[in-house]
Amino acid sequence: MIGYIVRRLLQAVLVVLVVTIIVFILLHQLPGGAARAILGPRATAAQIADFNAANGYDQPLVIQYFRQLGQWVTGDFGFSIKLNQSVGSLLVQRMPKTIILGLLSLVLTVIVAVPLGIYQAVHRNKSFDYVATGLSFIFYAAPTFFIGIIMIEIFSQNLGWFPPEAPQSDGIGPIFQEFDAMILPIVTLALLSIAGFSRYMRSSVLDNIDQDYVRTARAKGASPSRVLAHHVLRNALIPIITLLGLSLPALFAGALITESIFNFPGMGLLFWQAAQASDYPVELGVVIITAFATVVGNLLADVSLAVLDPRVKL
């Protein structure tokens, strides 16, 4: 197990390095370079030269990359001229909010999707199964921004049950103090995951119901509920637990749109505003953090699968 984890960690480091190289190259492919993108189209040649000299952009690309790589390793992602604040401090402020939003939506996903998938599998090819399958396909295919707009239109504008905007105060305290304003963002972000997780759960339960050990348990006189709870569910949950680790990048991708729709001040909204303002240091920092989270999620998924399923060879 230790050797497997070490190998996966080395692979994770390699993947993150490749991501940083790609992002670094793309940053230097911008028309006019990073200086023109940050200073604007009216910047003079002298201003651009001064900016390049001050930030090391006049040095060879290899030297620039390793200099920036050393800064990224220490948590220094540069300075946002647009916001007049270091990128690291912005990430520290916004990241906890995005993490809480993602965790709450993930909890809601598991609470709804697991029982839903089990019920569909037990009552397969019945009316409820067909309806739930159709809704799952709709929510799985629908864009996040469309779901968010519909949620605001129905539950905020028409019914007036929830605020159309997420809590705007700094810190994570307002998230729980004004939790009614978090309902729509959490549900919007969770609906896509519920659609996918419930389908996986349904398929996993169906695969296990037909196994020999289930027929043996039934032949011994075990009740259907005991067979489901003590035999089928334990093995059927393995793919879902693995998906939890793989869902980290998907949650951030959904959070980017969800936070923009509900004006939730997290990393997703920060990235959206940085893209509109051409604030490339902020975009770079968010992309690197997201790449790191993706690699960590994949590592956790691999290790958890190996721990939960002894049949997996490391």
PDB file of C-alpha atoms in Angstrom:
ATOM      1  CA  MET A   1       0.000   0.000   0.000  1.00  0.00           C
ATOM      2  CA  ILE A   2       2.793   2.438   0.925  1.00  0.00           C
ATOM      3  CA  GLY A   3       4.594   1.802  -2.353  1.00  0.00           C
ATOM      4  CA  TYR A   4       1.377   2.293  -4.305  1.00  0.00           C
ATOM      5  CA  ILE A   5       0.668   5.620  -2.568  1.00  0.00           C
ATOM      6  CA  VAL A   6       4.218   6.817  -3.208  1.00  0.00           C
ATOM      7  CA  ARG A   7       3.936   5.953  -6.918  1.00  0.00           C
ATOM      8  CA  ARG A   8       0.580   7.741  -7.174  1.00  0.00           C
ATOM      9  CA  LEU A   9       2.014  10.790  -5.375  1.00  0.00           C
ATOM     10  CA  LEU A  10       4.882  10.948  -7.860  1.00  0.00           C
ATOM     11  CA  GLN A  11       2.395  10.683 -10.728  1.00  0.00           C
ATOM     12  CA  ALA A  12       0.318  13.437  -9.121  1.00  0.00           C
ATOM     13  CA  VAL A  13       3.335  15.727  -8.881  1.00  0.00           C
ATOM     14  CA  LEU A  14       4.132  15.041 -12.548  1.00  0.00           C
ATOM     15  CA  VAL A  15       0.565  15.878 -13.593  1.00  0.00           C
ATOM     16  CA  VAL A  16       0.612  19.151 -11.664  1.00  0.00           C
ATOM     17  CA  LEU A  17       3.947  20.078 -13.254  1.00  0.00           C
ATOM     18  CA  VAL A  18       2.536  19.405 -16.726  1.00  0.00           C
ATOM     19  CA  VAL A  19      -0.478  21.596 -15.918  1.00  0.00           C
ATOM     20  CA  THR A  20       1.771  24.438 -14.759  1.00  0.00           C
ATOM     21  CA  ILE A  21       3.837  24.180 -17.955  1.00  0.00           C
ATOM     22  CA  ILE A  22       0.703  24.309 -20.138  1.00  0.00           C
ATOM     23  CA  VAL A  23      -0.730  27.266 -18.223  1.00  0.00           C
ATOM     24  CA  PHE A  24       2.628  29.060 -18.338  1.00  0.00           C
ATOM     25  CA  ILE A  25       2.886  28.588 -22.113  1.00  0.00           C
ATOM     26  CA  LEU A  26      -0.693  29.740 -22.698  1.00  0.00           C
ATOM     27  CA  LEU A  27      -0.052  32.839 -20.592  1.00  0.00           C
ATOM     28  CA  HIS A  28       2.851  33.774 -22.841  1.00  0.00           C
ATOM     29  CA  GLN A  29       0.798  33.168 -25.985  1.00  0.00           C
ATOM     30  CA  LEU A  30      -1.516  36.068 -25.178  1.00  0.00           C
ATOM     31  CA  PRO A  31      -1.514  38.805 -27.844  1.00  0.00           C
ATOM     32  CA  GLY A  32       1.056  41.333 -26.673  1.00  0.00           C
ATOM     33  CA  GLY A  33       2.008  39.141 -23.731  1.00  0.00           C
ATOM     34  CA  ALA A  34       0.938  39.379 -20.121  1.00  0.00           C
ATOM     35  CA  ALA A  35       2.042  43.024 -19.924  1.00  0.00           C
ATOM     36  CA  ARG A  36      -0.360  44.134 -22.658  1.00  0.00           C
ATOM     37  CA  ALA A  37      -3.171  42.055 -21.163  1.00  0.00           C
ATOM     38  CA  ILE A  38      -2.692  43.574 -17.695  1.00  0.00           C
ATOM     39  CA  LEU A  39      -1.805  47.164 -18.599  1.00  0.00           C
ATOM     40  CA  GLY A  40      -4.367  47.444 -21.369  1.00  0.00           C
ATOM     41  CA  PRO A  41      -4.239  48.372 -25.057  1.00  0.00           C
ATOM     42  CA  ARG A  42      -3.271  52.003 -24.378  1.00  0.00           C
ATOM     43  CA  ALA A  43      -0.028  51.160 -22.595  1.00  0.00           C
ATOM     44  CA  THR A  44       3.053  52.579 -24.299  1.00  0.00           C
ATOM     45  CA  ALA A  45       6.068  50.552 -25.356  1.00  0.00           C
ATOM     46  CA  ALA A  46       8.093  52.102 -22.516  1.00  0.00           C
ATOM     47  CA  GLN A  47       5.448  51.113 -19.952  1.00  0.00           C
ATOM     48  CA  ILE A  48       5.375  47.557 -21.279  1.00  0.00           C
ATOM     49  CA  ALA A  49       9.173  47.344 -21.171  1.00  0.00           C
ATOM     50  CA  ASP A  50       9.224  48.617 -17.582  1.00  0.00           C
ATOM     51  CA  PHE A  51       6.517  46.129 -16.590  1.00  0.00           C
ATOM     52  CA  ASN A  52       8.385  43.232 -18.218  1.00  0.00           C
ATOM     53  CA  ALA A  53      11.621  44.214 -16.491  1.00  0.00           C
ATOM     54  CA  ALA A  54       9.914  44.605 -13.086  1.00  0.00           C
ATOM     55  CA  ASN A  55       8.209  41.200 -13.337  1.00  0.00           C
ATOM     56  CA  GLY A  56      11.004  39.269 -15.035  1.00  0.00           C
ATOM     57  CA  TYR A  57       9.146  38.835 -18.341  1.00  0.00           C
ATOM     58  CA  ASP A  58      12.247  39.994 -20.244  1.00  0.00           C
ATOM     59  CA  GLN A  59      14.206  36.903 -19.167  1.00  0.00           C
ATOM     60  CA  PRO A  60      14.329  33.582 -21.088  1.00  0.00           C
ATOM     61  CA  LEU A  61      11.185  31.482 -20.781  1.00  0.00           C
ATOM     62  CA  VAL A  62      12.947  28.618 -18.995  1.00  0.00           C
ATOM     63  CA  ILE A  63      14.234  30.958 -16.296  1.00  0.00           C
ATOM     64  CA  GLN A  64      10.811  32.587 -15.997  1.00  0.00           C
ATOM     65  CA  TYR A  65       9.113  29.224 -15.564  1.00  0.00           C
ATOM     66  CA  PHE A  66      11.395  27.911 -12.827  1.00  0.00           C
ATOM     67  CA  ARG A  67      11.257  31.263 -11.043  1.00  0.00           C
ATOM     68  CA  GLN A  68       7.464  31.195 -11.077  1.00  0.00           C
ATOM     69  CA  LEU A  69       7.420  27.492 -10.153  1.00  0.00           C
ATOM     70  CA  GLY A  70       9.439  28.296  -7.040  1.00  0.00           C
ATOM     71  CA  GLN A  71       6.932  31.019  -6.166  1.00  0.00           C
ATOM     72  CA  TRP A  72       3.937  28.710  -6.710  1.00  0.00           C
ATOM     73  CA  VAL A  73       5.439  26.028  -4.467  1.00  0.00           C
ATOM     74  CA  THR A  74       5.666  28.568  -1.629  1.00  0.00           C
ATOM     75  CA  GLY A  75       2.084  29.732  -2.220  1.00  0.00           C
ATOM     76  CA  ASP A  76       3.030  32.954  -3.989  1.00  0.00           C
ATOM     77  CA  PHE A  77       0.772  33.239  -7.050  1.00  0.00           C
ATOM     78  CA  GLY A  78       1.557  36.842  -7.804  1.00  0.00           C
ATOM     79  CA  PHE A  79      -0.293  40.119  -7.336  1.00  0.00           C
ATOM     80  CA  SER A  80      -3.634  41.190  -8.756  1.00  0.00           C
ATOM     81  CA  ILE A  81      -3.251  44.708 -10.105  1.00  0.00           C
ATOM     82  CA  LYS A  82      -6.985  44.867 -10.836  1.00  0.00           C
ATOM     83  CA  LEU A  83      -7.922  44.127  -7.204  1.00  0.00           C
ATOM     84  CA  ASN A  84      -4.758  45.583  -5.621  1.00  0.00           C
ATOM     85  CA  GLN A  85      -4.304  42.443  -3.541  1.00  0.00           C
ATOM     86  CA  SER A  86      -2.077  39.390  -3.592  1.00  0.00           C
ATOM     87  CA  VAL A  87      -3.570  36.344  -5.294  1.00  0.00           C
ATOM     88  CA  GLY A  88      -2.707  34.179  -2.293  1.00  0.00           C
ATOM     89  CA  SER A  89      -4.788  36.330   0.065  1.00  0.00           C
ATOM     90  CA  LEU A  90      -7.693  36.286  -2.398  1.00  0.00           C
ATOM     91  CA  LEU A  91      -7.591  32.493  -2.555  1.00  0.00           C
ATOM     92  CA  VAL A  92      -7.450  32.236   1.239  1.00  0.00           C
ATOM     93  CA  GLN A  93     -10.553  34.435   1.484  1.00  0.00           C
ATOM     94  CA  ARG A  94     -12.584  32.740  -1.249  1.00  0.00           C
ATOM     95  CA  MET A  95     -11.537  29.073  -1.065  1.00  0.00           C
ATOM     96  CA  PRO A  96     -13.294  28.194   2.240  1.00  0.00           C
ATOM     97  CA  LYS A  97     -16.618  29.416   0.837  1.00  0.00           C
ATOM     98  CA  THR A  98     -16.300  27.309  -2.288  1.00  0.00           C
ATOM     99  CA  ILE A  99     -15.272  24.292  -0.210  1.00  0.00           C
ATOM    100  CA  ILE A 100     -18.317  24.674   2.055  1.00  0.00           C
ATOM    101  CA  LEU A 101     -20.633  25.117  -0.919  1.00  0.00           C
ATOM    102  CA  GLY A 102     -19.182  22.004  -2.553  1.00  0.00           C
ATOM    103  CA  LEU A 103     -19.336  19.911   0.611  1.00  0.00           C
ATOM    104  CA  LEU A 104     -22.933  20.884   1.366  1.00  0.00           C
ATOM    105  CA  SER A 105     -23.997  20.072  -2.181  1.00  0.00           C
ATOM    106  CA  LEU A 106     -22.072  16.779  -2.002  1.00  0.00           C
ATOM    107  CA  VAL A 107     -23.825  15.830   1.246  1.00  0.00           C
ATOM    108  CA  LEU A 108     -27.192  16.613  -0.335  1.00  0.00           C
ATOM    109  CA  THR A 109     -26.193  14.568  -3.379  1.00  0.00           C
ATOM    110  CA  VAL A 110     -25.379  11.475  -1.319  1.00  0.00           C
ATOM    111  CA  ILE A 111     -28.495  11.797   0.863  1.00  0.00           C
ATOM    112  CA  VAL A 112     -30.766  11.955  -2.190  1.00  0.00           C
ATOM    113  CA  ALA A 113     -28.939   9.932  -4.857  1.00  0.00           C
ATOM    114  CA  VAL A 114     -28.122   6.781  -2.875  1.00  0.00           C
ATOM    115  CA  PRO A 115     -31.692   5.999  -1.691  1.00  0.00           C
ATOM    116  CA  LEU A 116     -33.041   7.081  -5.072  1.00  0.00           C
ATOM    117  CA  GLY A 117     -30.738   4.726  -6.973  1.00  0.00           C
ATOM    118  CA  ILE A 118     -31.523   1.854  -4.616  1.00  0.00           C
ATOM    119  CA  TYR A 119     -35.267   2.381  -4.926  1.00  0.00           C
ATOM    120  CA  GLN A 120     -35.014   2.527  -8.711  1.00  0.00           C
ATOM    121  CA  ALA A 121     -33.031  -0.707  -8.805  1.00  0.00           C
ATOM    122  CA  VAL A 122     -35.442  -2.544  -6.516  1.00  0.00           C
ATOM    123  CA  HIS A 123     -38.433  -1.265  -8.531  1.00  0.00           C
ATOM    124  CA  ARG A 124     -36.757  -1.382 -11.923  1.00  0.00           C
ATOM    125  CA  ASN A 125     -38.853  -1.052 -15.059  1.00  0.00           C
ATOM    126  CA  LYS A 126     -41.718   0.396 -13.028  1.00  0.00           C
ATOM    127  CA  SER A 127     -43.351   3.802 -13.442  1.00  0.00           C
ATOM    128  CA  PHE A 128     -41.193   5.463 -10.767  1.00  0.00           C
ATOM    129  CA  ASP A 129     -38.034   4.088 -12.358  1.00  0.00           C
ATOM    130  CA  TYR A 130     -38.984   5.483 -15.768  1.00  0.00           C
ATOM    131  CA  VAL A 131     -39.887   8.900 -14.358  1.00  0.00           C
ATOM    132  CA  ALA A 132     -36.733   9.130 -12.234  1.00  0.00           C
ATOM    133  CA  THR A 133     -34.589   8.021 -15.167  1.00  0.00           C
ATOM    134  CA  GLY A 134     -36.126  10.661 -17.423  1.00  0.00           C
ATOM    135  CA  LEU A 135     -35.573  13.394 -14.827  1.00  0.00           C
ATOM    136  CA  SER A 136     -31.998  12.229 -14.310  1.00  0.00           C
ATOM    137  CA  PHE A 137     -31.278  12.533 -18.021  1.00  0.00           C
ATOM    138  CA  ILE A 138     -32.813  16.009 -18.087  1.00  0.00           C
ATOM    139  CA  PHE A 139     -30.813  17.323 -15.119  1.00  0.00           C
ATOM    140  CA  TYR A 140     -27.651  15.597 -16.319  1.00  0.00           C
ATOM    141  CA  ALA A 141     -27.921  17.226 -19.748  1.00  0.00           C
ATOM    142  CA  ALA A 142     -29.191  20.645 -18.635  1.00  0.00           C
ATOM    143  CA  PRO A 143     -26.523  23.370 -18.305  1.00  0.00           C
ATOM    144  CA  THR A 144     -25.890  24.588 -14.769  1.00  0.00           C
ATOM    145  CA  PHE A 145     -26.733  28.187 -15.631  1.00  0.00           C
ATOM    146  CA  PHE A 146     -30.112  27.099 -17.026  1.00  0.00           C
ATOM    147  CA  ILE A 147     -30.985  25.182 -13.848  1.00  0.00           C
ATOM    148  CA  GLY A 148     -29.891  28.116 -11.703  1.00  0.00           C
ATOM    149  CA  ILE A 149     -31.983  30.621 -13.646  1.00  0.00           C
ATOM    150  CA  ILE A 150     -35.033  28.348 -13.471  1.00  0.00           C
ATOM    151  CA  MET A 151     -34.553  27.917  -9.716  1.00  0.00           C
ATOM    152  CA  ILE A 152     -34.397  31.689  -9.222  1.00  0.00           C
ATOM    153  CA  GLU A 153     -37.434  32.262 -11.429  1.00  0.00           C
ATOM    154  CA  ILE A 154     -39.601  29.683  -9.662  1.00  0.00           C
ATOM    155  CA  PHE A 155     -38.536  29.719  -6.017  1.00  0.00           C
ATOM    156  CA  SER A 156     -37.416  33.333  -5.689  1.00  0.00           C
ATOM    157  CA  GLN A 157     -39.337  35.469  -8.162  1.00  0.00           C
ATOM    158  CA  ASN A 158     -42.650  33.567  -8.331  1.00  0.00           C
ATOM    159  CA  LEU A 159     -42.952  31.849  -4.956  1.00  0.00           C
ATOM    160  CA  GLY A 160     -40.690  34.124  -2.916  1.00  0.00           C
ATOM    161  CA  TRP A 161     -39.428  31.261  -0.755  1.00  0.00           C
ATOM    162  CA  PHE A 162     -35.686  31.969  -0.985  1.00  0.00           C
ATOM    163  CA  PRO A 163     -33.483  35.006  -1.751  1.00  0.00           C
ATOM    164  CA  PRO A 164     -32.138  35.181  -5.319  1.00  0.00           C
ATOM    165  CA  GLU A 165     -28.642  36.024  -4.076  1.00  0.00           C
ATOM    166  CA  ALA A 166     -26.250  34.139  -1.816  1.00  0.00           C
ATOM    167  CA  PRO A 167     -24.843  35.730   1.401  1.00  0.00           C
ATOM    168  CA  GLN A 168     -22.437  38.546   0.544  1.00  0.00           C
ATOM    169  CA  SER A 169     -20.644  39.079   3.868  1.00  0.00           C
ATOM    170  CA  ASP A 170     -17.015  38.092   4.386  1.00  0.00           C
ATOM    171  CA  GLY A 171     -16.175  34.912   6.233  1.00  0.00           C
ATOM    172  CA  ILE A 172     -18.021  31.616   6.449  1.00  0.00           C
ATOM    173  CA  GLY A 173     -20.247  32.597   9.373  1.00  0.00           C
ATOM    174  CA  PRO A 174     -22.887  34.331   7.197  1.00  0.00           C
ATOM    175  CA  ILE A 175     -23.264  31.126   5.184  1.00  0.00           C
ATOM    176  CA  PHE A 176     -24.905  29.474   8.182  1.00  0.00           C
ATOM    177  CA  GLN A 177     -26.476  32.629   9.599  1.00  0.00           C
ATOM    178  CA  GLU A 178     -28.276  33.276   6.302  1.00  0.00           C
ATOM    179  CA  PHE A 179     -28.672  29.662   5.311  1.00  0.00           C
ATOM    180  CA  ASP A 180     -31.957  30.281   3.480  1.00  0.00           C
ATOM    181  CA  ALA A 181     -29.932  32.231   0.905  1.00  0.00           C
ATOM    182  CA  MET A 182     -27.730  29.148   0.406  1.00  0.00           C
ATOM    183  CA  ILE A 183     -30.564  26.753  -0.451  1.00  0.00           C
ATOM    184  CA  LEU A 184     -30.819  27.612  -4.147  1.00  0.00           C
ATOM    185  CA  PRO A 185     -27.051  27.538  -4.841  1.00  0.00           C
ATOM    186  CA  ILE A 186     -26.667  24.215  -2.999  1.00  0.00           C
ATOM    187  CA  VAL A 187     -29.615  22.585  -4.773  1.00  0.00           C
ATOM    188  CA  THR A 188     -28.535  23.935  -8.170  1.00  0.00           C
ATOM    189  CA  LEU A 189     -25.031  22.541  -7.745  1.00  0.00           C
ATOM    190  CA  ALA A 190     -26.329  19.236  -6.377  1.00  0.00           C
ATOM    191  CA  LEU A 191     -28.917  18.475  -9.060  1.00  0.00           C
ATOM    192  CA  LEU A 192     -26.332  17.592 -11.694  1.00  0.00           C
ATOM    193  CA  SER A 193     -24.469  15.307  -9.276  1.00  0.00           C
ATOM    194  CA  ILE A 194     -27.689  13.675  -8.064  1.00  0.00           C
ATOM    195  CA  ALA A 195     -28.569  12.764 -11.628  1.00  0.00           C
ATOM    196  CA  GLY A 196     -25.206  11.090 -12.199  1.00  0.00           C
ATOM    197  CA  PHE A 197     -24.808   9.454  -8.794  1.00  0.00           C
ATOM    198  CA  SER A 198     -28.306   7.958  -8.812  1.00  0.00           C
ATOM    199  CA  ARG A 199     -27.658   6.337 -12.187  1.00  0.00           C
ATOM    200  CA  TYR A 200     -24.388   4.844 -10.939  1.00  0.00           C
ATOM    201  CA  MET A 201     -26.104   3.628  -7.763  1.00  0.00           C
ATOM    202  CA  ARG A 202     -28.933   2.029  -9.717  1.00  0.00           C
ATOM    203  CA  SER A 203     -26.536   0.206 -12.031  1.00  0.00           C
ATOM    204  CA  SER A 204     -24.331  -0.928  -9.165  1.00  0.00           C
ATOM    205  CA  VAL A 205     -27.263  -2.341  -7.196  1.00  0.00           C
ATOM    206  CA  LEU A 206     -28.587  -4.127 -10.277  1.00  0.00           C
ATOM    207  CA  ASP A 207     -25.173  -5.678 -10.900  1.00  0.00           C
ATOM    208  CA  ASN A 208     -24.970  -6.997  -7.345  1.00  0.00           C
ATOM    209  CA  ILE A 209     -28.561  -8.248  -7.086  1.00  0.00           C
ATOM    210  CA  ASP A 210     -27.853 -10.966  -9.659  1.00  0.00           C
ATOM    211  CA  GLN A 211     -24.682 -12.218  -8.001  1.00  0.00           C
ATOM    212  CA  ASP A 212     -24.390 -15.718  -6.532  1.00  0.00           C
ATOM    213  CA  TYR A 213     -23.873 -14.527  -2.954  1.00  0.00           C
ATOM    214  CA  VAL A 214     -27.238 -12.726  -3.085  1.00  0.00           C
ATOM    215  CA  ARG A 215     -29.034 -15.848  -4.280  1.00  0.00           C
ATOM    216  CA  THR A 216     -27.296 -17.815  -1.534  1.00  0.00           C
ATOM    217  CA  ALA A 217     -28.436 -15.362   1.117  1.00  0.00           C
ATOM    218  CA  ARG A 218     -31.988 -15.572  -0.171  1.00  0.00           C
ATOM    219  CA  ALA A 219     -31.836 -19.369  -0.180  1.00  0.00           C
ATOM    220  CA  LYS A 220     -30.802 -19.290   3.485  1.00  0.00           C
ATOM    221  CA  GLY A 221     -34.007 -17.436   4.303  1.00  0.00           C
ATOM    222  CA  ALA A 222     -32.710 -13.865   4.655  1.00  0.00           C
ATOM    223  CA  SER A 223     -35.420 -11.243   4.218  1.00  0.00           C
ATOM    224  CA  PRO A 224     -35.257  -8.921   1.183  1.00  0.00           C
ATOM    225  CA  SER A 225     -34.439  -5.927   3.398  1.00  0.00           C
ATOM    226  CA  ARG A 226     -31.591  -7.803   5.113  1.00  0.00           C
ATOM    227  CA  VAL A 227     -30.197  -8.979   1.790  1.00  0.00           C
ATOM    228  CA  LEU A 228     -30.279  -5.419   0.494  1.00  0.00           C
ATOM    229  CA  ALA A 229     -28.818  -3.771   3.604  1.00  0.00           C
ATOM    230  CA  HIS A 230     -26.203  -6.327   4.642  1.00  0.00           C
ATOM    231  CA  HIS A 231     -25.117  -7.822   1.329  1.00  0.00           C
ATOM    232  CA  VAL A 232     -25.984  -5.720  -1.712  1.00  0.00           C
ATOM    233  CA  LEU A 233     -25.541  -2.214  -0.308  1.00  0.00           C
ATOM    234  CA  ARG A 234     -22.044  -2.821   1.045  1.00  0.00           C
ATOM    235  CA  ASN A 235     -20.680  -3.779  -2.378  1.00  0.00           C
ATOM    236  CA  ALA A 236     -22.871  -1.393  -4.361  1.00  0.00           C
ATOM    237  CA  LEU A 237     -21.519   1.636  -2.481  1.00  0.00           C
ATOM    238  CA  ILE A 238     -17.926   1.033  -3.606  1.00  0.00           C
ATOM    239  CA  PRO A 239     -18.302   2.848  -6.972  1.00  0.00           C
ATOM    240  CA  ILE A 240     -20.133   5.731  -5.274  1.00  0.00           C
ATOM    241  CA  ILE A 241     -17.371   6.197  -2.699  1.00  0.00           C
ATOM    242  CA  THR A 242     -14.856   6.227  -5.532  1.00  0.00           C
ATOM    243  CA  LEU A 243     -16.917   8.851  -7.358  1.00  0.00           C
ATOM    244  CA  LEU A 244     -16.738  11.158  -4.341  1.00  0.00           C
ATOM    245  CA  GLY A 245     -13.039  11.693  -4.949  1.00  0.00           C
ATOM    246  CA  LEU A 246     -13.507  12.130  -8.684  1.00  0.00           C
ATOM    247  CA  SER A 247     -16.280  14.695  -8.122  1.00  0.00           C
ATOM    248  CA  LEU A 248     -13.933  17.434  -6.850  1.00  0.00           C
ATOM    249  CA  PRO A 249     -13.136  18.943 -10.277  1.00  0.00           C
ATOM    250  CA  ALA A 250     -16.761  18.590 -11.381  1.00  0.00           C
ATOM    251  CA  LEU A 251     -17.924  20.419  -8.273  1.00  0.00           C
ATOM    252  CA  PHE A 252     -15.577  23.310  -8.969  1.00  0.00           C
ATOM    253  CA  ALA A 253     -16.671  23.490 -12.611  1.00  0.00           C
ATOM    254  CA  GLY A 254     -20.279  23.678 -11.483  1.00  0.00           C
ATOM    255  CA  ALA A 255     -19.397  26.131  -8.708  1.00  0.00           C
ATOM    256  CA  LEU A 256     -17.908  28.524 -11.259  1.00  0.00           C
ATOM    257  CA  ILE A 257     -21.280  28.929 -12.960  1.00  0.00           C
ATOM    258  CA  THR A 258     -23.383  28.570  -9.810  1.00  0.00           C
ATOM    259  CA  GLU A 259     -21.428  31.202  -7.908  1.00  0.00           C
ATOM    260  CA  SER A 260     -21.693  33.576 -10.861  1.00  0.00           C
ATOM    261  CA  ILE A 261     -25.463  33.155 -11.077  1.00  0.00           C
ATOM    262  CA  PHE A 262     -26.077  33.618  -7.350  1.00  0.00           C
ATOM    263  CA  ASN A 263     -23.233  36.148  -6.854  1.00  0.00           C
ATOM    264  CA  PHE A 264     -21.643  33.902  -4.247  1.00  0.00           C
ATOM    265  CA  PRO A 265     -18.175  35.292  -3.371  1.00  0.00           C
ATOM    266  CA  GLY A 266     -16.172  32.089  -3.769  1.00  0.00           C
ATOM    267  CA  MET A 267     -13.382  30.907  -6.053  1.00  0.00           C
ATOM    268  CA  GLY A 268     -15.764  30.347  -8.950  1.00  0.00           C
ATOM    269  CA  LEU A 269     -16.983  33.955  -8.938  1.00  0.00           C
ATOM    270  CA  LEU A 270     -13.399  35.139  -8.439  1.00  0.00           C
ATOM    271  CA  PHE A 271     -12.312  33.241 -11.551  1.00  0.00           C
ATOM    272  CA  TRP A 272     -15.300  34.516 -13.537  1.00  0.00           C
ATOM    273  CA  GLN A 273     -14.567  38.149 -12.631  1.00  0.00           C
ATOM    274  CA  ALA A 274     -10.854  37.666 -13.324  1.00  0.00           C
ATOM    275  CA  ALA A 275     -11.614  36.283 -16.783  1.00  0.00           C
ATOM    276  CA  GLN A 276     -13.797  39.305 -17.588  1.00  0.00           C
ATOM    277  CA  ALA A 277     -11.152  41.740 -16.317  1.00  0.00           C
ATOM    278  CA  SER A 278      -8.187  39.879 -17.889  1.00  0.00           C
ATOM    279  CA  ASP A 279      -6.700  39.451 -14.409  1.00  0.00           C
ATOM    280  CA  TYR A 280      -4.349  36.659 -15.399  1.00  0.00           C
ATOM    281  CA  PRO A 281      -2.468  36.225 -12.097  1.00  0.00           C
ATOM    282  CA  VAL A 282      -5.795  35.400 -10.412  1.00  0.00           C
ATOM    283  CA  GLU A 283      -6.799  33.023 -13.205  1.00  0.00           C
ATOM    284  CA  LEU A 284      -3.422  31.328 -12.998  1.00  0.00           C
ATOM    285  CA  GLY A 285      -3.694  30.831  -9.243  1.00  0.00           C
ATOM    286  CA  VAL A 286      -7.215  29.389  -9.462  1.00  0.00           C
ATOM    287  CA  VAL A 287      -6.242  27.016 -12.286  1.00  0.00           C
ATOM    288  CA  ILE A 288      -3.245  25.674 -10.347  1.00  0.00           C
ATOM    289  CA  ILE A 289      -5.296  25.169  -7.168  1.00  0.00           C
ATOM    290  CA  THR A 290      -7.993  23.416  -9.198  1.00  0.00           C
ATOM    291  CA  ALA A 291      -5.421  21.151 -10.864  1.00  0.00           C
ATOM    292  CA  PHE A 292      -4.033  20.264  -7.448  1.00  0.00           C
ATOM    293  CA  ALA A 293      -7.533  19.494  -6.118  1.00  0.00           C
ATOM    294  CA  THR A 294      -8.233  17.310  -9.175  1.00  0.00           C
ATOM    295  CA  VAL A 295      -5.067  15.299  -8.657  1.00  0.00           C
ATOM    296  CA  VAL A 296      -5.765  14.896  -4.931  1.00  0.00           C
ATOM    297  CA  GLY A 297      -9.329  13.779  -5.701  1.00  0.00           C
ATOM    298  CA  ASN A 298      -8.105  11.133  -8.126  1.00  0.00           C
ATOM    299  CA  LEU A 299      -5.527   9.933  -5.603  1.00  0.00           C
ATOM    300  CA  LEU A 300      -8.164   9.635  -2.865  1.00  0.00           C
ATOM    301  CA  ALA A 301     -10.455   7.751  -5.253  1.00  0.00           C
ATOM    302  CA  ASP A 302      -7.729   5.233  -6.152  1.00  0.00           C
ATOM    303  CA  VAL A 303      -6.650   4.667  -2.562  1.00  0.00           C
ATOM    304  CA  SER A 304     -10.214   4.378  -1.238  1.00  0.00           C
ATOM    305  CA  LEU A 305     -11.072   1.838  -3.932  1.00  0.00           C
ATOM    306  CA  ALA A 306      -8.057  -0.260  -3.013  1.00  0.00           C
ATOM    307  CA  VAL A 307      -8.933  -0.099   0.694  1.00  0.00           C
ATOM    308  CA  LEU A 308     -12.625  -0.881   0.276  1.00  0.00           C
ATOM    309  CA  ASP A 309     -12.326  -3.595  -2.360  1.00  0.00           C
ATOM    310  CA  PRO A 310      -9.701  -6.273  -1.569  1.00  0.00           C
ATOM    311  CA  ARG A 311     -10.094  -7.637  -5.106  1.00  0.00           C
ATOM    312  CA  VAL A 312      -8.262  -4.595  -6.506  1.00  0.00           C
ATOM    313  CA  LYS A 313      -4.610  -5.344  -7.132  1.00  0.00           C
ATOM    314  CA  LEU A 314      -2.235  -2.520  -6.253  1.00  0.00           C
TER     315      LEU A 314
END
